[in-house]
Short mmCIF file of C-alpha atoms in Angstrom, two decimals:
data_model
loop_
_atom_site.label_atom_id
_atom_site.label_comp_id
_atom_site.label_asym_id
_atom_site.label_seq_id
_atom_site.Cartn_x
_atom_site.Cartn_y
_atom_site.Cartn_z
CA UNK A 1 -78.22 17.00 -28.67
CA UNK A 2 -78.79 15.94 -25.40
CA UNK A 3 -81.03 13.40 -23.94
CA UNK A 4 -83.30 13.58 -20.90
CA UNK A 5 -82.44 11.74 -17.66
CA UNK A 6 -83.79 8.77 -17.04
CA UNK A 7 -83.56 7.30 -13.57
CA UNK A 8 -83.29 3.85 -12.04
CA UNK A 9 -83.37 3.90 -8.13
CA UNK A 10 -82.26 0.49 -6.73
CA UNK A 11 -82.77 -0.38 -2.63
CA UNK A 12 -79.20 -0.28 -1.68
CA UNK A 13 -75.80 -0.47 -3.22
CA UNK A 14 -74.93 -4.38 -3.87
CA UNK A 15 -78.47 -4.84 -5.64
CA UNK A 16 -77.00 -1.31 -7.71
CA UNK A 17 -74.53 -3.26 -8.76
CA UNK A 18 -75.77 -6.43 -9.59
CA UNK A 19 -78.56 -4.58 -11.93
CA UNK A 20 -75.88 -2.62 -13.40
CA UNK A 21 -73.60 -5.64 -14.39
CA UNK A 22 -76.87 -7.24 -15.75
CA UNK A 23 -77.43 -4.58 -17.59
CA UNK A 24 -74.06 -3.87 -19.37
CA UNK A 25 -74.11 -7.56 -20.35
CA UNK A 26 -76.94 -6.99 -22.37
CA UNK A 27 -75.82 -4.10 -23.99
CA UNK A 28 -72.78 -5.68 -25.10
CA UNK A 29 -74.47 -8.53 -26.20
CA UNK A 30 -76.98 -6.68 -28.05
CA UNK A 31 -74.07 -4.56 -29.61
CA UNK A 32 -72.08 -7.65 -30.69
CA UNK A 33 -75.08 -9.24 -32.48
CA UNK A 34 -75.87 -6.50 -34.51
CA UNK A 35 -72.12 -4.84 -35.37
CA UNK A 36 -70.01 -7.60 -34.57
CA UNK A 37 -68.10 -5.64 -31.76
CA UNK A 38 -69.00 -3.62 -28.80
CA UNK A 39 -67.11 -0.68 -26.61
CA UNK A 40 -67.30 -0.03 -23.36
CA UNK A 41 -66.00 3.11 -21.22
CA UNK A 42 -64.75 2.01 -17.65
CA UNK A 43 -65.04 4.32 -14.54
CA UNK A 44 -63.49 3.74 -11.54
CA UNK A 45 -64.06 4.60 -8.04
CA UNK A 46 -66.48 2.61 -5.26
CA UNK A 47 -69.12 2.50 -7.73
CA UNK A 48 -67.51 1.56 -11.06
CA UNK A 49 -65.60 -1.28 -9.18
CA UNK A 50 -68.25 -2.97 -7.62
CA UNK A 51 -69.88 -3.27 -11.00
CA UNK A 52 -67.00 -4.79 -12.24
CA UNK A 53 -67.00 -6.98 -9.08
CA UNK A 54 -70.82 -7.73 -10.01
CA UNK A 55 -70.06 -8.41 -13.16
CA UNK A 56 -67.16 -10.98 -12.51
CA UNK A 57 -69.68 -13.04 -10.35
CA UNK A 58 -72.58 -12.79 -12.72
CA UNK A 59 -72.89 -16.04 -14.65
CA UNK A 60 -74.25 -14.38 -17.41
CA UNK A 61 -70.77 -12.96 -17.95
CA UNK A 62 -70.17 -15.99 -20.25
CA UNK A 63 -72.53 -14.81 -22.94
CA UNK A 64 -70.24 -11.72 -23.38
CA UNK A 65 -67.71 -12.83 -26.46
CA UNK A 66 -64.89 -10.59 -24.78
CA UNK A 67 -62.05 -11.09 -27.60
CA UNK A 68 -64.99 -8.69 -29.55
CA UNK A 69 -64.78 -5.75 -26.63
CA UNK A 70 -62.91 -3.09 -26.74
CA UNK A 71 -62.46 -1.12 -23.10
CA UNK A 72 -61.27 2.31 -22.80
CA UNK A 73 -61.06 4.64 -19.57
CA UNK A 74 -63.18 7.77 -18.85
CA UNK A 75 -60.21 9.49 -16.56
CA UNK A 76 -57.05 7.61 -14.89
CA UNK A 77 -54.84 8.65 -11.98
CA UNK A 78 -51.15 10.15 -12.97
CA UNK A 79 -49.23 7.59 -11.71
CA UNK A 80 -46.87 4.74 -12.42
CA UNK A 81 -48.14 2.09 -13.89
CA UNK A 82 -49.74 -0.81 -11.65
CA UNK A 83 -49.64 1.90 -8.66
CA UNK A 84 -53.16 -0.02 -6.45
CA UNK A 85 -54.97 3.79 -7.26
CA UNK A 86 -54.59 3.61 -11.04
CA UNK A 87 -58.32 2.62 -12.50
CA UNK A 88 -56.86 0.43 -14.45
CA UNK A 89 -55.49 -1.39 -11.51
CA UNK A 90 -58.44 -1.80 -9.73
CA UNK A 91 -60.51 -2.71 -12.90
CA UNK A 92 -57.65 -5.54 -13.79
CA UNK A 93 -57.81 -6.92 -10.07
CA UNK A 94 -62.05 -6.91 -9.92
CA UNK A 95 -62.46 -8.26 -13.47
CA UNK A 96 -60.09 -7.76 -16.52
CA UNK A 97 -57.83 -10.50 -14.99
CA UNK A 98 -60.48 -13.17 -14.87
CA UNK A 99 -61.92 -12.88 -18.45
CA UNK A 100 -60.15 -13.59 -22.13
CA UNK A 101 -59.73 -10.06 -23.40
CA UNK A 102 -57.62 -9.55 -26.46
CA UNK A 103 -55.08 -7.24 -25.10
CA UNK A 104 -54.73 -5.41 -28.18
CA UNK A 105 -58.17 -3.79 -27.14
CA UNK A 106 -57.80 -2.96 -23.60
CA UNK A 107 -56.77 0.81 -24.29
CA UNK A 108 -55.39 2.05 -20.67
CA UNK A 109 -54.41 5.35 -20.35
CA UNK A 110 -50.60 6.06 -20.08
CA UNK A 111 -49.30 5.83 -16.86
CA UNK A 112 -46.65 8.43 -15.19
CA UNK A 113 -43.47 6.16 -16.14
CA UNK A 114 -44.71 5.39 -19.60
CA UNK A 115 -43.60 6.64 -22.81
CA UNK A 116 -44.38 10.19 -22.38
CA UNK A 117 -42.60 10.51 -18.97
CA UNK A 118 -44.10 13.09 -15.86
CA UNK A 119 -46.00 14.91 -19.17
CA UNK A 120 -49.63 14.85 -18.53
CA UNK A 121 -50.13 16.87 -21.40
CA UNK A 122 -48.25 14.71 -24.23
CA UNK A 123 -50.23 11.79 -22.24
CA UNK A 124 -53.52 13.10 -22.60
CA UNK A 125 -52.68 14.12 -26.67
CA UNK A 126 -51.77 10.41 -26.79
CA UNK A 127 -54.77 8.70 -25.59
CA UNK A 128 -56.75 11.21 -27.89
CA UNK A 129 -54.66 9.80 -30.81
CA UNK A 130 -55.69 6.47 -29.98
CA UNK A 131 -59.39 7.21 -29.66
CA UNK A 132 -59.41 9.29 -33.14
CA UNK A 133 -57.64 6.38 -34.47
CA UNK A 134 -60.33 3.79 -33.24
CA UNK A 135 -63.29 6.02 -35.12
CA UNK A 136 -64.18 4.80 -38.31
CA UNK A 137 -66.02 7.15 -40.73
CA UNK A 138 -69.44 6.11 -39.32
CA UNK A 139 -68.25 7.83 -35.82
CA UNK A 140 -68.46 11.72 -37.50
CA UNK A 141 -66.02 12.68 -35.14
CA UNK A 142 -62.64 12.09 -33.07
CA UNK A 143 -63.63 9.51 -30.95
CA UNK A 144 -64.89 5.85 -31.39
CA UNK A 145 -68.99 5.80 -30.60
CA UNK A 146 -69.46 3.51 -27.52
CA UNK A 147 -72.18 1.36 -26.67
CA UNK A 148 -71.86 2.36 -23.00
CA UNK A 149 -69.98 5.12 -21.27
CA UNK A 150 -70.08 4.50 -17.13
CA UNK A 151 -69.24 7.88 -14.64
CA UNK A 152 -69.34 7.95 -11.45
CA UNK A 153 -70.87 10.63 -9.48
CA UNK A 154 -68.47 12.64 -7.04
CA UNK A 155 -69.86 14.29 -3.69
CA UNK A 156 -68.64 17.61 -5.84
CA UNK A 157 -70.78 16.32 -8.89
CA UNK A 158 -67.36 15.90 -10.33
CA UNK A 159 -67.60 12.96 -13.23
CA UNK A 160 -64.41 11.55 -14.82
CA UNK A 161 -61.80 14.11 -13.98
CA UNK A 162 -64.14 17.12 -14.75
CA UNK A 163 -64.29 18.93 -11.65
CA UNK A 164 -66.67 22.39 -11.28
CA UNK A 165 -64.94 25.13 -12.50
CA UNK A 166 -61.77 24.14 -13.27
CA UNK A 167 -60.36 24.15 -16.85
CA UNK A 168 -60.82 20.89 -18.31
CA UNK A 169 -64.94 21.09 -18.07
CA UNK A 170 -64.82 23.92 -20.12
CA UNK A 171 -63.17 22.43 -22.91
CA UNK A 172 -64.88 21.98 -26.56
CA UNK A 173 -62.27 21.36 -28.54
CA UNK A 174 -60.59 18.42 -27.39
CA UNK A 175 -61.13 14.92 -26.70
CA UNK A 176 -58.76 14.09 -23.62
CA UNK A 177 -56.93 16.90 -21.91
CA UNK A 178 -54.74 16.47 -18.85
CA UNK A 179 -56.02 17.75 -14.87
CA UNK A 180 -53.35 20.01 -13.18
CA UNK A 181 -54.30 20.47 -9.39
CA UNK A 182 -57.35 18.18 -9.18
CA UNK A 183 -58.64 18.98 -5.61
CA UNK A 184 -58.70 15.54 -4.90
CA UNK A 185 -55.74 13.55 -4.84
CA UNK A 186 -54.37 12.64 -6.84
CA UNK A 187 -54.02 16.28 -8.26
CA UNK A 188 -52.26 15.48 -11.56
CA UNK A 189 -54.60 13.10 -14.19
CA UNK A 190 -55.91 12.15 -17.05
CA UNK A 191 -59.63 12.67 -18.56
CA UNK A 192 -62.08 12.60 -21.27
CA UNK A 193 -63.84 15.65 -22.04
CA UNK A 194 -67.81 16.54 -22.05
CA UNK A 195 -67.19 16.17 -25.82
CA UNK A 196 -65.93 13.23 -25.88
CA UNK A 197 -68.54 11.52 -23.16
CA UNK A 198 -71.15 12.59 -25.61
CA UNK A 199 -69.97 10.71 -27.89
CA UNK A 200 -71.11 7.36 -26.72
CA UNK A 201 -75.04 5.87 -27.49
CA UNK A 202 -75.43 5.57 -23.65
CA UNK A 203 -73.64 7.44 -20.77
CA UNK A 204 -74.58 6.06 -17.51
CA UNK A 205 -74.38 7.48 -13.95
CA UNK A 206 -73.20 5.73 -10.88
CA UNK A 207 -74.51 7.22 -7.45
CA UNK A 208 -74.79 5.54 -4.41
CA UNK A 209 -74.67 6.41 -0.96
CA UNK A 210 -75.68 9.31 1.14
CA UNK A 211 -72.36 11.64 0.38
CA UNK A 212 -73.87 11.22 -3.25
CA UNK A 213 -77.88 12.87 -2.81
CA UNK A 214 -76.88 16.60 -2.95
CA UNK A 215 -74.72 15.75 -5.70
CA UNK A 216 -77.28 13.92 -7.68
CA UNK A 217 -79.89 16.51 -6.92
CA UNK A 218 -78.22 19.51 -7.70
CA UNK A 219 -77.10 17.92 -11.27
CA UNK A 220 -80.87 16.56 -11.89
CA UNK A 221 -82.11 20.01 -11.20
CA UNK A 222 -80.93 21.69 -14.13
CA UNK A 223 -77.72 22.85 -12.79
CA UNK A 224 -74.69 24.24 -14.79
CA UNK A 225 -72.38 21.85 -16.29
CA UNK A 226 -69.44 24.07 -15.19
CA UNK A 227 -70.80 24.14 -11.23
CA UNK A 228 -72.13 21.04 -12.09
CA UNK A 229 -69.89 18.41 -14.43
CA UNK A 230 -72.63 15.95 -14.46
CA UNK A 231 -75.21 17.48 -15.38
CA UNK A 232 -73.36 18.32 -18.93
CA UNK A 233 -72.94 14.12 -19.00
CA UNK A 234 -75.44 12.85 -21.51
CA UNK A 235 -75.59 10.12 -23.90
CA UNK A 236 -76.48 10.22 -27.99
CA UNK A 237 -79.47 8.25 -27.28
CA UNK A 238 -80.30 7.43 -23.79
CA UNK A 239 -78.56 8.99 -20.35
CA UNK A 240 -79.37 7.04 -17.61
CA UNK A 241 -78.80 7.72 -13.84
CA UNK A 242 -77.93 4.50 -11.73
CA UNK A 243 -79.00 5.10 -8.00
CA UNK A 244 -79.20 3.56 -4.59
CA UNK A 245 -82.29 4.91 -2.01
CA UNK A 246 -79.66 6.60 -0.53
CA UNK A 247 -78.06 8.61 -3.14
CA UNK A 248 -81.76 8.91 -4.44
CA UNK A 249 -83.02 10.42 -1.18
CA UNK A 250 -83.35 14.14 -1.85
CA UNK A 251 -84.23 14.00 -5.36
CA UNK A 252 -88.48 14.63 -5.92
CA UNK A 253 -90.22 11.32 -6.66
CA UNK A 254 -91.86 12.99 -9.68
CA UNK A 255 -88.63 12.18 -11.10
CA UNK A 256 -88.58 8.40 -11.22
CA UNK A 257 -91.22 5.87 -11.23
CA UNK A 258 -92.26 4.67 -7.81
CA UNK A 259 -91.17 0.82 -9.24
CA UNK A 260 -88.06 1.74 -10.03
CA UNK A 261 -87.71 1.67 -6.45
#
């Protein structure tokens, strides 16, 4: 069942960030209290890494037990591992490195020289393994159910690797399917599936600059998820859209409060 939009518009960019880093610290707090763990889905791009970035200079970081966090990846770059684009790079080098995480629960997807070789496919059936193998009977389905699940917003409303049109957004069956011809590069990757995104208690959406406002108002305005990836990105209980003025700018102010601005 899906969840209405809610929307936070934030003056620029950096103060984005900061009240998004904030804001994940509480909910992993507030999931470690009351069930002893919390999980967290990681997006990369501009916006997902200056969370992280926010997040490694937010004091408040400290009240996060991170041996009790489990991390996984909404989509990842086919390519070797450590390559600077990989997600996973740029999420080590902005925050993973600096804080004690148990390894163990730092689930990466597999990289183009890993175990499964150039096979995108057998890579993708991996990292679904691993997910059904992290839900526990209280998840009712194939995948773990995460506290938070972050996306970035693409100019092309593109979120994760979903992409309008193109296979992998139509998909209903599985969890994590491999992207052949991605029309950004790079054209070969890895992603989790609408099904799979909807998973999680809260799926939040990162959008900020101008290259992001038709994007964010075509997907607020009741668009298609297949012309429109994320507007078929909602949460079990709250979906929440993370904006700057900018990215904000052609969306109708009856859709946010005026002091969320």
């Amino acid at each position: 069942m899906s969840t209405a939009p809610q929307l936070v518009v934030h003056r620029d960019k950096e103060l984005m960030a900061q009240a998004a880093a904030a804001r994940l610290i509480t909910r992993i707090v507030d999931a470690q209290a009351s069930r002893g763990s919390a999980s967290v889905v990681l997006t990369g791009g501009r916006n997902g890494n200056g969370l992280l970035a926010a997040l490694a200079a937010a004091p408040a970081r400290d009240a996060i037990d991170w041996s009790r966090l489990d991390l996984w990846w909404g989509d990842e770059r086919f390519l070797p591992e450590g390559d600077p684009e990989r997600n996973v790079t740029q999420a080590r080098e902005a925050l993973l490195d600096s804080v004690p995480l148990d390894p163990k629960r730092v689930h990466a997807m597999p990289a183009s020289d890993g175990p499964h070789g150039t096979d995108v496919d057998a890579a993708a059936a991996a990292y679904a393994e691993e997910l059904a193998a992290a839900a526990g009977p209280e998840n009712h389905g194939p995948v773990p159910t995460f506290d938070v699940l972050m996306l970035g917003v693409g100019p092309d409303t593109h979120v994760a690797s979903l992409f309008p049109e193109l296979p992998a957004v139509r998909e209903t069956d599985r969890t994590v399917v491999g992207v052949h011809g991605a029309p950004k590069p790079p054209p070969t990757r890895v992603t989790l599936t609408l099904p799979a995104i909807r998973a999680a208690r809260e799926v939040w959406l990162l959008a900020a600059g101008e290259d992001k406002a038709q994007a964010a108002a075509i997907a607020l305005s009741g668009a298609g998820e297949i012309q429109a990836p994320a507007a078929g990105a909602y949460g079990r209980s709250r979906t929440l859209w993370l904006l700057d003025g900018a990215a904000a700018s052609q969306l109708p102010r009856s859709l946010y409060p005026p002091a969320s601005a």
